[in-house]
Coordinates of N, CA and C and ligand atoms in Angstrom, one line a residue:
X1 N 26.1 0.9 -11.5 CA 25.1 0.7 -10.5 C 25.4 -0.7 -9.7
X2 N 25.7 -0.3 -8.4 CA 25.8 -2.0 -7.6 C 24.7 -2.0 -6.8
X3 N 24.5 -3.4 -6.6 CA 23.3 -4.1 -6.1 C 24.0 -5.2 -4.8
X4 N 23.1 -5.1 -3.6 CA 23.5 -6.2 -2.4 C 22.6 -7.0 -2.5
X5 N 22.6 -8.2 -2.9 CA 21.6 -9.1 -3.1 C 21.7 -10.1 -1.6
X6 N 20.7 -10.1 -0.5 CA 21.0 -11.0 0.7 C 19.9 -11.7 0.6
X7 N 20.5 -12.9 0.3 CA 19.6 -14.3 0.2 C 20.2 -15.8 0.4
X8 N 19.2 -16.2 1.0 CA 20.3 -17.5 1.8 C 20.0 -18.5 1.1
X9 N 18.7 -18.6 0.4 CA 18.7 -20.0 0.0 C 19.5 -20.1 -1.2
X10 N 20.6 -20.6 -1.6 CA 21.9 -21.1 -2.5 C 21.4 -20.7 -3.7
X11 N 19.9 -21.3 -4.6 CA 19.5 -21.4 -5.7 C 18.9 -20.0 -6.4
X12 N 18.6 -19.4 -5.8 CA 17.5 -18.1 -5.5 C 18.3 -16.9 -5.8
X13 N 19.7 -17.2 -4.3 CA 20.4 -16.3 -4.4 C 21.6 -16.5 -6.2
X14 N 21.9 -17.4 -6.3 CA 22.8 -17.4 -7.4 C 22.1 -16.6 -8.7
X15 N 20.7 -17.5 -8.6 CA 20.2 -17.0 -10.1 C 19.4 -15.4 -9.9
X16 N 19.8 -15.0 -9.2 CA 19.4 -13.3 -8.5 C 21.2 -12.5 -9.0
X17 N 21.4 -13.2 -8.9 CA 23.0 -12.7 -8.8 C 23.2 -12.7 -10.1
X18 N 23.1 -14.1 -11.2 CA 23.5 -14.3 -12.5 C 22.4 -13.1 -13.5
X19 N 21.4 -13.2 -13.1 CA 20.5 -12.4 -13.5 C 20.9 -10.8 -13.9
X20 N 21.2 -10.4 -12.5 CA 21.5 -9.0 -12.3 C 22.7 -8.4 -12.8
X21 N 23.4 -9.5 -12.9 CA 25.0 -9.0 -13.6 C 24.6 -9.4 -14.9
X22 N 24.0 -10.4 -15.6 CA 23.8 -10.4 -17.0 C 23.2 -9.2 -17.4
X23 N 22.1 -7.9 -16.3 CA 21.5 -7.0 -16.9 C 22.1 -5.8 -16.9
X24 N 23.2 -5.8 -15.9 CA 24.4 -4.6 -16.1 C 25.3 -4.5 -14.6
X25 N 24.6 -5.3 -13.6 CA 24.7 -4.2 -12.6 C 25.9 -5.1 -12.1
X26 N 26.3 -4.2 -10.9 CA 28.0 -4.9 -10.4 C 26.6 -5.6 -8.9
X27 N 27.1 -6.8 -8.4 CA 26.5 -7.1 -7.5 C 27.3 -8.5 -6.5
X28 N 26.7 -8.0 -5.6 CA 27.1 -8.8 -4.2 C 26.4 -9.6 -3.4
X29 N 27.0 -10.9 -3.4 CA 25.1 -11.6 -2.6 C 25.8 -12.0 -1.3
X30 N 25.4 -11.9 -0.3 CA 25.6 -11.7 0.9 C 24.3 -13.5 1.6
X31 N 25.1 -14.6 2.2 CA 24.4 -15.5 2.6 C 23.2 -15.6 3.5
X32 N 23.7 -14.4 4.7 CA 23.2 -14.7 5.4 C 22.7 -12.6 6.2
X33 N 21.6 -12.9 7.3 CA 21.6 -11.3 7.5 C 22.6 -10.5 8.1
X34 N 23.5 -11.3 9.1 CA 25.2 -10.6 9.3 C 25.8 -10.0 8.2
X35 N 26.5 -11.2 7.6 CA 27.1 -10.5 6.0 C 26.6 -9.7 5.4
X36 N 25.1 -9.8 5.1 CA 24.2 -8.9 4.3 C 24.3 -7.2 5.2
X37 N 24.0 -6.9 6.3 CA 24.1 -5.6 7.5 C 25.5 -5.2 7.1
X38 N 26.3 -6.0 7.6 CA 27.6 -5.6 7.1 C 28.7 -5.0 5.7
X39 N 27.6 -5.3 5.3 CA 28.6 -4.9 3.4 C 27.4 -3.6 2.9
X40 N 26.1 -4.1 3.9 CA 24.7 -2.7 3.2 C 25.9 -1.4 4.1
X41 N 26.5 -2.2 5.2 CA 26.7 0.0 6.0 C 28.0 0.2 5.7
X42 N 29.2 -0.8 4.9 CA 30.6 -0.6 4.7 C 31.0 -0.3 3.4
X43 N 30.2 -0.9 2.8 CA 30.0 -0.8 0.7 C 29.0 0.6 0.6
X44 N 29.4 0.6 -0.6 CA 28.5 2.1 -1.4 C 27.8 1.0 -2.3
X45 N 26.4 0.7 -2.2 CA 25.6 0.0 -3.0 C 24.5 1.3 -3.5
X46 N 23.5 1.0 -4.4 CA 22.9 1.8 -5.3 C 21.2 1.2 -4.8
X47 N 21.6 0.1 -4.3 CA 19.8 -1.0 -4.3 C 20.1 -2.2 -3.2
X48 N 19.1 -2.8 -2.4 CA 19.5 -3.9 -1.7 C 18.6 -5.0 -2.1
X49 N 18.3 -5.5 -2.8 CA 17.4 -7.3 -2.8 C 17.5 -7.7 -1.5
X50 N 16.4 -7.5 -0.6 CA 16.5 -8.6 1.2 C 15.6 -9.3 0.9
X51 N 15.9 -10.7 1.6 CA 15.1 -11.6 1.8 C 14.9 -11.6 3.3
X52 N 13.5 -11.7 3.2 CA 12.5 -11.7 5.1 C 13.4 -12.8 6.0
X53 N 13.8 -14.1 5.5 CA 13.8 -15.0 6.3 C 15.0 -15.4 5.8
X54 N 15.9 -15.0 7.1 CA 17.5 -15.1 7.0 C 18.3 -16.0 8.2
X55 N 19.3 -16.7 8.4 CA 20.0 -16.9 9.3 C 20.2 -15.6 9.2
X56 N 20.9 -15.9 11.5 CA 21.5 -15.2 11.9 C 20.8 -14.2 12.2
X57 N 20.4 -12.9 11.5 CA 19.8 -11.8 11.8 C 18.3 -11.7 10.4
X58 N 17.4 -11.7 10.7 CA 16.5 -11.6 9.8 C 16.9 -10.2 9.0
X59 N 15.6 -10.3 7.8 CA 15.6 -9.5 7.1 C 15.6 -7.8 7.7
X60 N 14.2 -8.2 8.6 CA 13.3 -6.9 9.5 C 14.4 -6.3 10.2
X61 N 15.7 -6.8 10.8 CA 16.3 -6.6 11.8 C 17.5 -5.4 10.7
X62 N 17.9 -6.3 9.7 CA 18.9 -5.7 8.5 C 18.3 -4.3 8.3
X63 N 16.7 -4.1 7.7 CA 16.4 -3.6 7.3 C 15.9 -1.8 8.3
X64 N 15.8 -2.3 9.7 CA 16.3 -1.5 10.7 C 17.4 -1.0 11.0
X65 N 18.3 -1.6 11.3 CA 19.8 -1.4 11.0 C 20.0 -0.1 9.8
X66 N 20.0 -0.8 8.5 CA 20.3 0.0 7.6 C 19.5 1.4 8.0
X67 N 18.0 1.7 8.3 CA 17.9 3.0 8.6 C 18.2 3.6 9.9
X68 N 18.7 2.7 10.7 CA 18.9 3.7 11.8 C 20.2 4.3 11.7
X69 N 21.2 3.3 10.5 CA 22.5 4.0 10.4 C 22.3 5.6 9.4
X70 N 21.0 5.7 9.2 CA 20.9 6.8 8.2 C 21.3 6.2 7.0
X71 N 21.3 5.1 6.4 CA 21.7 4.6 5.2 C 20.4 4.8 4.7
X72 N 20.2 5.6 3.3 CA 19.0 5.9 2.8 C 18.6 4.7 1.2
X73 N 19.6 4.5 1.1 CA 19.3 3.5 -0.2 C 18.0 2.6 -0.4
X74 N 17.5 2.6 -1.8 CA 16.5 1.7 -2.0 C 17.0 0.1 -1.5
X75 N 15.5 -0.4 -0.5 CA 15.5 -1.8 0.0 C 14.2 -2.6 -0.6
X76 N 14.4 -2.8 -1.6 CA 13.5 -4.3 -2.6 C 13.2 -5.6 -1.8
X77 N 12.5 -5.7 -1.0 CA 12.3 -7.2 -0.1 C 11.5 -8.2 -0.6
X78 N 11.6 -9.4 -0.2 CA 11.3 -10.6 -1.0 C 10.6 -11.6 0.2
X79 N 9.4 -11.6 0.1 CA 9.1 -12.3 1.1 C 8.7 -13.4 0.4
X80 N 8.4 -14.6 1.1 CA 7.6 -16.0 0.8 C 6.4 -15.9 1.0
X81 N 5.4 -15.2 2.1 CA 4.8 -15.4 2.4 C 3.8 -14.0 1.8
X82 N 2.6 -14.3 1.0 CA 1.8 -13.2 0.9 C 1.0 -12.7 1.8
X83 N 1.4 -12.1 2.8 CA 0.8 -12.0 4.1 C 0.4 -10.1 4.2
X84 N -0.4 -9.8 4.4 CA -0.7 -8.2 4.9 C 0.1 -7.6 5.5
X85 N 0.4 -8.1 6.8 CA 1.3 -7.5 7.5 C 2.5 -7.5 7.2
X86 N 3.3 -8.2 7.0 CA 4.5 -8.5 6.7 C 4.8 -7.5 5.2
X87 N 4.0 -6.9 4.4 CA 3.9 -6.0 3.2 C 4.1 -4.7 4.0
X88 N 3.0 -4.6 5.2 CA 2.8 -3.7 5.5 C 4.3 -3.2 6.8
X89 N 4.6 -4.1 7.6 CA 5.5 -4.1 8.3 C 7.0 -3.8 7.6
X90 N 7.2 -4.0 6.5 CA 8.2 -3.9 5.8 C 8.5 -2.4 4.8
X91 N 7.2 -2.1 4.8 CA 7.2 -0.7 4.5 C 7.2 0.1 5.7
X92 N 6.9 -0.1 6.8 CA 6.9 1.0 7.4 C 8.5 0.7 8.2
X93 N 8.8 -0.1 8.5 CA 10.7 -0.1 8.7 C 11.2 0.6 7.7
X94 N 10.8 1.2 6.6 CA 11.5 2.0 5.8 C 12.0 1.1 4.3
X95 N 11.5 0.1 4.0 CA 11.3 -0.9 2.7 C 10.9 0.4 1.2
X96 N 11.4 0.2 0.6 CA 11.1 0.6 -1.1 C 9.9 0.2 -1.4
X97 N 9.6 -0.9 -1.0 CA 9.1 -1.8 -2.6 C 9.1 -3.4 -1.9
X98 N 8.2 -4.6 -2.5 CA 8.1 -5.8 -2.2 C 8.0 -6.4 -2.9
X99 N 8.5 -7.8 -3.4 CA 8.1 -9.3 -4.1 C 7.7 -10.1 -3.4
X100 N 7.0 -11.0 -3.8 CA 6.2 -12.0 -3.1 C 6.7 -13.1 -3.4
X101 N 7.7 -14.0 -3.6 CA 8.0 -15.2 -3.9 C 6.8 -16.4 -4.3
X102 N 7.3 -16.8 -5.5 CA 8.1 -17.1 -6.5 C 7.5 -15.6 -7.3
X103 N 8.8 -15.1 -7.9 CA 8.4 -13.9 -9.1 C 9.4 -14.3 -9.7
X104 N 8.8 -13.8 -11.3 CA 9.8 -13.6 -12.6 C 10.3 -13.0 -11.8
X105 N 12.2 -13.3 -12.7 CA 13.1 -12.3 -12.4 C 12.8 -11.0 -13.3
X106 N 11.8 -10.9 -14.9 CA 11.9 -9.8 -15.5 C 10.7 -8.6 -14.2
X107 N 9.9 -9.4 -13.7 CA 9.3 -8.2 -12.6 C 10.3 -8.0 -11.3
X108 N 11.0 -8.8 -11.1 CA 12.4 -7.7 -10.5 C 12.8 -6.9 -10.7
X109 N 13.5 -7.6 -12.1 CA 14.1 -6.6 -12.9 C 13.6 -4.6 -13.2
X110 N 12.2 -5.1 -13.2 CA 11.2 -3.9 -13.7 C 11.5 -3.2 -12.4
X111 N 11.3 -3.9 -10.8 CA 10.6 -2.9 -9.5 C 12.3 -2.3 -9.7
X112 N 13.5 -3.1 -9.9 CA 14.7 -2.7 -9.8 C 15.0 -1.6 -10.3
X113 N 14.9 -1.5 -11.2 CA 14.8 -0.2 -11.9 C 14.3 1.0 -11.6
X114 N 12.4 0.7 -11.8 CA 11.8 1.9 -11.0 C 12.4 2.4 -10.0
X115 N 13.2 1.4 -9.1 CA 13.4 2.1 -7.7 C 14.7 3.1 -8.0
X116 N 15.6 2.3 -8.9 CA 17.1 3.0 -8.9 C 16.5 4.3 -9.9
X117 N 15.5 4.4 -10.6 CA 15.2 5.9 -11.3 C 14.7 7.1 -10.1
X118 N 13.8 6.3 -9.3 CA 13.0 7.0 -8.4 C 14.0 7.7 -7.7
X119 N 15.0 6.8 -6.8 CA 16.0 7.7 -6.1 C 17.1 8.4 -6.8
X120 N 17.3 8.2 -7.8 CA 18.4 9.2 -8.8 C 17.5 10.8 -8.6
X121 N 16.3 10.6 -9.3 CA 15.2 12.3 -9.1 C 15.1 12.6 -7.8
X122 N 14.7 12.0 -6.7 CA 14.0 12.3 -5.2 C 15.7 12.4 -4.5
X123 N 16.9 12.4 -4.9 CA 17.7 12.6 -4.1 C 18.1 13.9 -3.5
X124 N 17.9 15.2 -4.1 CA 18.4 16.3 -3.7 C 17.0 16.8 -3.0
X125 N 15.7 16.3 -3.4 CA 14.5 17.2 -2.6 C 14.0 16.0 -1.3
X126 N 14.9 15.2 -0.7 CA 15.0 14.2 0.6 C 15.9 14.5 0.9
X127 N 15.7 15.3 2.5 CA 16.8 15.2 3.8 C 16.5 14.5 4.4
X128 N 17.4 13.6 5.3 CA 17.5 12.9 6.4 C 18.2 12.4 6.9
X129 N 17.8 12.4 8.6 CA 19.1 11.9 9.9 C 18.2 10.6 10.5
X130 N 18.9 9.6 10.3 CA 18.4 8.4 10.7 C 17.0 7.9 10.5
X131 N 15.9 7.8 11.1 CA 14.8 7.5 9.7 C 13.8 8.5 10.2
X132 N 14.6 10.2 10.1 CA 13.8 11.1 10.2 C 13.7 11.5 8.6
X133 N 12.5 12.1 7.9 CA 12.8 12.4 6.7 C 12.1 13.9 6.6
X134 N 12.7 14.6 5.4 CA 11.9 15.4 5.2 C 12.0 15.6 3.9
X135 N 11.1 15.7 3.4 CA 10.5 15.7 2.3 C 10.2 17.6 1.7
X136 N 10.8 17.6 0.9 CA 10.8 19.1 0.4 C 9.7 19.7 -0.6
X137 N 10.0 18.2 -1.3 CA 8.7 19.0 -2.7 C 7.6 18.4 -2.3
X138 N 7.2 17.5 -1.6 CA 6.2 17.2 -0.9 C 5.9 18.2 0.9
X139 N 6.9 19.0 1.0 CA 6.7 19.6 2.1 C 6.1 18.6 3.4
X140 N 6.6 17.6 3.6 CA 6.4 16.3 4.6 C 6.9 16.0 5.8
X141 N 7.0 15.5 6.2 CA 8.0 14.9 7.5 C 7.4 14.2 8.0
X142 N 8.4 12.8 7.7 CA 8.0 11.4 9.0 C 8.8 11.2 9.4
X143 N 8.8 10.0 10.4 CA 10.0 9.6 11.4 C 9.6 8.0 11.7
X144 N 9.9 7.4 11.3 CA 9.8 5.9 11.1 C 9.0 5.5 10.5
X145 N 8.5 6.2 9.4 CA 7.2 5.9 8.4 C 6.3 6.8 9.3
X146 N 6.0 7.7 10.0 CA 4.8 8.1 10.6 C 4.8 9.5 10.4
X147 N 3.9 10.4 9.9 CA 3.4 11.4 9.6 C 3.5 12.7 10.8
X148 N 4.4 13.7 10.4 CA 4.8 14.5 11.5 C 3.9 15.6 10.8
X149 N 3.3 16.4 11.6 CA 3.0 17.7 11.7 C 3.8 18.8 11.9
X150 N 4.5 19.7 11.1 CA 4.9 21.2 11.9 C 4.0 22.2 11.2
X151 N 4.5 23.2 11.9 CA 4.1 24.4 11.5 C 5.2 24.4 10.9
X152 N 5.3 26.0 9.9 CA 6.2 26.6 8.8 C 7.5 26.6 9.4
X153 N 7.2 27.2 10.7 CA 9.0 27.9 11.2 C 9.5 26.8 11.3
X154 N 8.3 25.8 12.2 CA 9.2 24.5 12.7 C 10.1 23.8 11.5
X155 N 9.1 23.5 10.5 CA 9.6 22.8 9.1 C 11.2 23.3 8.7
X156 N 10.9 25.4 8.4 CA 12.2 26.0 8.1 C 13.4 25.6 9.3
X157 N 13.0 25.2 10.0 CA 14.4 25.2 11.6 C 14.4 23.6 11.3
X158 N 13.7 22.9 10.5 CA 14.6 21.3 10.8 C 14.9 21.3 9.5
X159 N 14.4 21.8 8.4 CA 15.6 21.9 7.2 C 16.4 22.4 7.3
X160 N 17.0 23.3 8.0 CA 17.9 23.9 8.4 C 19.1 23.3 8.5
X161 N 18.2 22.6 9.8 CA 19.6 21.6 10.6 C 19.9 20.5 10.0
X162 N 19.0 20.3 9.1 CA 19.5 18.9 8.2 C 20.0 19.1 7.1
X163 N 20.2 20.0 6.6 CA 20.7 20.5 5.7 C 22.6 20.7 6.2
X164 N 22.8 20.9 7.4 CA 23.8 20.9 8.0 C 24.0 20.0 8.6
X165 N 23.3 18.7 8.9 CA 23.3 18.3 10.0 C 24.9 17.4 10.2
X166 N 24.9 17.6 11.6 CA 26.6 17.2 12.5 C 27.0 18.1 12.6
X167 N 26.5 19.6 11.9 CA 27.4 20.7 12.7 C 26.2 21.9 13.3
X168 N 27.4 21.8 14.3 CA 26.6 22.8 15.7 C 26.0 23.9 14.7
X169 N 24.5 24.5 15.0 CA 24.4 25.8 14.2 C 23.9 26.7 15.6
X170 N 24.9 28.2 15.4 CA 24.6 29.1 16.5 C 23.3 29.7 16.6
X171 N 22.8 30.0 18.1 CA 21.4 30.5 17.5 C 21.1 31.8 17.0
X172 N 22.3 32.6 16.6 CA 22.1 33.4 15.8 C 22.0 33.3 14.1
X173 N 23.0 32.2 13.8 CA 22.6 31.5 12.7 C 21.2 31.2 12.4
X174 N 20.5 30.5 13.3 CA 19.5 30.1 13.3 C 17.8 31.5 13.4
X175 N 18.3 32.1 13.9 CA 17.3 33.3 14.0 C 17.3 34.1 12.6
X176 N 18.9 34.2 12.0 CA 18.8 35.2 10.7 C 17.9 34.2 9.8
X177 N 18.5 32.7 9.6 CA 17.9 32.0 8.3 C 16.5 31.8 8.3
X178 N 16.0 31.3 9.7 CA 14.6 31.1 10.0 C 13.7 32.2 10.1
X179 N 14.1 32.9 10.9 CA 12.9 34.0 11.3 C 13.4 35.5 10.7
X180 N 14.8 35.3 9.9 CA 14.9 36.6 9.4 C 14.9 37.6 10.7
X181 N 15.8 37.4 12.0 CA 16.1 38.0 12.5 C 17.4 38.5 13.1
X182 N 17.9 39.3 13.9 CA 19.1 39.4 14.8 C 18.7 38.4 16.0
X183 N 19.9 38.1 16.7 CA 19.6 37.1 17.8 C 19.5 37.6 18.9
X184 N 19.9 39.1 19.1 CA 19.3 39.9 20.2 C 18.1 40.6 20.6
X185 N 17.1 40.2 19.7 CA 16.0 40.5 19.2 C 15.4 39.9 20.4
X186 N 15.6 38.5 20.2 CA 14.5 37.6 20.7 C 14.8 36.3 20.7
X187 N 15.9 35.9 21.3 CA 15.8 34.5 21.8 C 15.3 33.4 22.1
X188 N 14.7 33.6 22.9 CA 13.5 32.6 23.4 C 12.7 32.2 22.4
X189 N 12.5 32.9 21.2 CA 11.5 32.4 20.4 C 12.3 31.3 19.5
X190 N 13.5 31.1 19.8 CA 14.4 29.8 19.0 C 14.0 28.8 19.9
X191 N 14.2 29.0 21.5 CA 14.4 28.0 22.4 C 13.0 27.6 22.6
X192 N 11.7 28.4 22.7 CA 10.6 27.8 22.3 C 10.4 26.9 21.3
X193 N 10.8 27.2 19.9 CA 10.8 26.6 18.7 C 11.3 25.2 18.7
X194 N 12.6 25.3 19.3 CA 13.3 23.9 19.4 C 12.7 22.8 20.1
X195 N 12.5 23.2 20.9 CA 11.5 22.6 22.0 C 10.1 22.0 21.5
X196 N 9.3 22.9 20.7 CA 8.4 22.0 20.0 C 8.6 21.4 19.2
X197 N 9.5 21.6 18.6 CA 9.8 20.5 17.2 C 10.9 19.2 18.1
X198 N 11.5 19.5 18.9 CA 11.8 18.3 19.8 C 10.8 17.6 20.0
X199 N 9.8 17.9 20.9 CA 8.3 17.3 21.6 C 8.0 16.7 20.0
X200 N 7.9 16.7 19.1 CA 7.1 16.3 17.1 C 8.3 15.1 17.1
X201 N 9.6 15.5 16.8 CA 10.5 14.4 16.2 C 11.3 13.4 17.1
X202 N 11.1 13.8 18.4 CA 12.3 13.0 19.5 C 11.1 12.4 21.1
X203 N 10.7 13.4 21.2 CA 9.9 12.5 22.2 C 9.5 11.4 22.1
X204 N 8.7 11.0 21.1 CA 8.4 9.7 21.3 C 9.5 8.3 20.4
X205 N 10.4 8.9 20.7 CA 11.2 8.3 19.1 C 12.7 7.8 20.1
X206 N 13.4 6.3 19.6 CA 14.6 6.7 20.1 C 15.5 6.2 18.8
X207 N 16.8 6.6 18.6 CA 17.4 7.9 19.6 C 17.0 9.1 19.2
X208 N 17.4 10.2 20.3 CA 17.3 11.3 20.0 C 18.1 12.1 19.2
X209 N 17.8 13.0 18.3 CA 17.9 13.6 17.2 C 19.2 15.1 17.7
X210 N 17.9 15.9 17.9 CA 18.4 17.2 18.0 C 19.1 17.3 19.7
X211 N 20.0 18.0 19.8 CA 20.9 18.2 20.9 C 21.2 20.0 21.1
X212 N 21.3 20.0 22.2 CA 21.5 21.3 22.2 C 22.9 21.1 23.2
X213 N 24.1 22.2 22.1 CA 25.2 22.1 22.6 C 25.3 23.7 23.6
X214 N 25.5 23.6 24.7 CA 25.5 24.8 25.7 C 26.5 25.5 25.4
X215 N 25.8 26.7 25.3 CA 26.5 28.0 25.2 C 27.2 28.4 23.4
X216 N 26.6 27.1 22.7 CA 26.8 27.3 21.4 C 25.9 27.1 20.5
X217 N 24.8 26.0 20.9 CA 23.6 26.1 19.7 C 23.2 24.8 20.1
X218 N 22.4 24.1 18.8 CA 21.7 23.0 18.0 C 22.3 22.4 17.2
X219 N 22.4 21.2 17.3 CA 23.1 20.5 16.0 C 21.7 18.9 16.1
X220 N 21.7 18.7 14.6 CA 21.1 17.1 14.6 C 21.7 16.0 14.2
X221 N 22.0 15.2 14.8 CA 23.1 13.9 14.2 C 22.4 12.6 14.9
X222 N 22.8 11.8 14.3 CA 22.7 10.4 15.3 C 23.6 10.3 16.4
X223 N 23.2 10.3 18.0 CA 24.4 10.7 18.4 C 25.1 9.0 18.6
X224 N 26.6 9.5 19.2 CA 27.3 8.2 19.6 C 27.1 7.5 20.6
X225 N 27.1 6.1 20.5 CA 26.8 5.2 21.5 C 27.4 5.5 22.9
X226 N 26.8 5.4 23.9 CA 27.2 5.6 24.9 C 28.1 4.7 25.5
Ligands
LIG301 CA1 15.3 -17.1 3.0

């Protein structure tokens, strides 16, 4: 199990560091929020330790980053400040879990844990493209922490695509798995369909998600920078 530990203050970060490798884990402490962004989307880590208040690039900014790159990993944040919002702002960027500075390291150690068991079970019933989620055994869907509504088909047509997602799916593909039909049946009832669940997950959101490739289908990906 490796751990990104990003924390600037020298003392904090070392005995975060000495700690975590005395308890098993392989870990990396990153000074500042550049270094920290950079080793969370280039390294294969298991957990992140962020600290709120960073040179360079804050915590908030890392912790965006990491989901917009679709990096799904637990993020354990450490704020100074017991403040409501900042708890709450930090969860809804897509945060795990919170410490309030000064904490034992053994209640670290504890949220550390829970979180690395939590995502070992919740890995195969969570899909997600950037910080779209869908939630299977909960039957769910949010999109930057916020609570999406579908209907059934809609739900079955974005599992679908996320289950595949980055590859084009034809809309014939997409009529047998979803609606259990032939594609000459009834088309329009995909291109309606897509369309509302666009208007749910992309309209108000950027970037945009689902794409429709002409004359071949739907695919969902994060697309490339322009
Ligand atoms: Ca700090």
């Amino acid at each position: 199990m490796k751990i990104l530990i990003v924390e600037d203050e020298q003392k904090t970060g070392d005995y975060l560091k000495q700690g975590l490798s005395e308890s098993g884990f392989v870990t990396d402490l990153a000074r500042d929020g550049v270094d920290g962004l950079h080793l969370a989307l280039t390294d294969d880590y298991d957990l992140v330790v962020l600290d709120v208040m960073l040179p360079r690039l804050d915590g908030w900014q890392v912790l965006r980053e990491i989901r917009q790159k679709g990096k799904h990993l637990p993020v354990l944040f450490l704020t100074a400040r017991d403040q409501v919002e900042d708890r709450v702002k930090g969860l809804e960027y897509g945060a795990d879990d919170y410490l309030v500075k000064p904490f034992a390291f053994s209640e670290l150690l504890a949220r550390v844990r829970a979180l690395l068991r939590r995502g070992r079970t919740s890995e195969s019933e969570l899909l997600h493209v950037a910080d779209l989620e869908l939630d299977l055994l909960r039957r769910r869907v949010t999109r930057a922490g916020k609570r999406i509504n579908l209907t059934a088909k809609e739900f079955a047509l974005l599992e679908l695509l996320l289950r595949r997602h980055g590859e084009v799916l034809p809309r014939s593909l997409i009529a047998s798995q979803v609606w259990d039909m032939n594609f000459d049946s009834d088309t329009n009832v995909i291109e309606v369909a897509v369309r509302r669940l666009r208007a749910k997950v992309d309209d108000d959101f950027e970037p945009k998600l689902i794409r429709t490739v002409r004359g071949m289908g739907y695919v969902i990906e994060i697309p490339e920078p322009a």
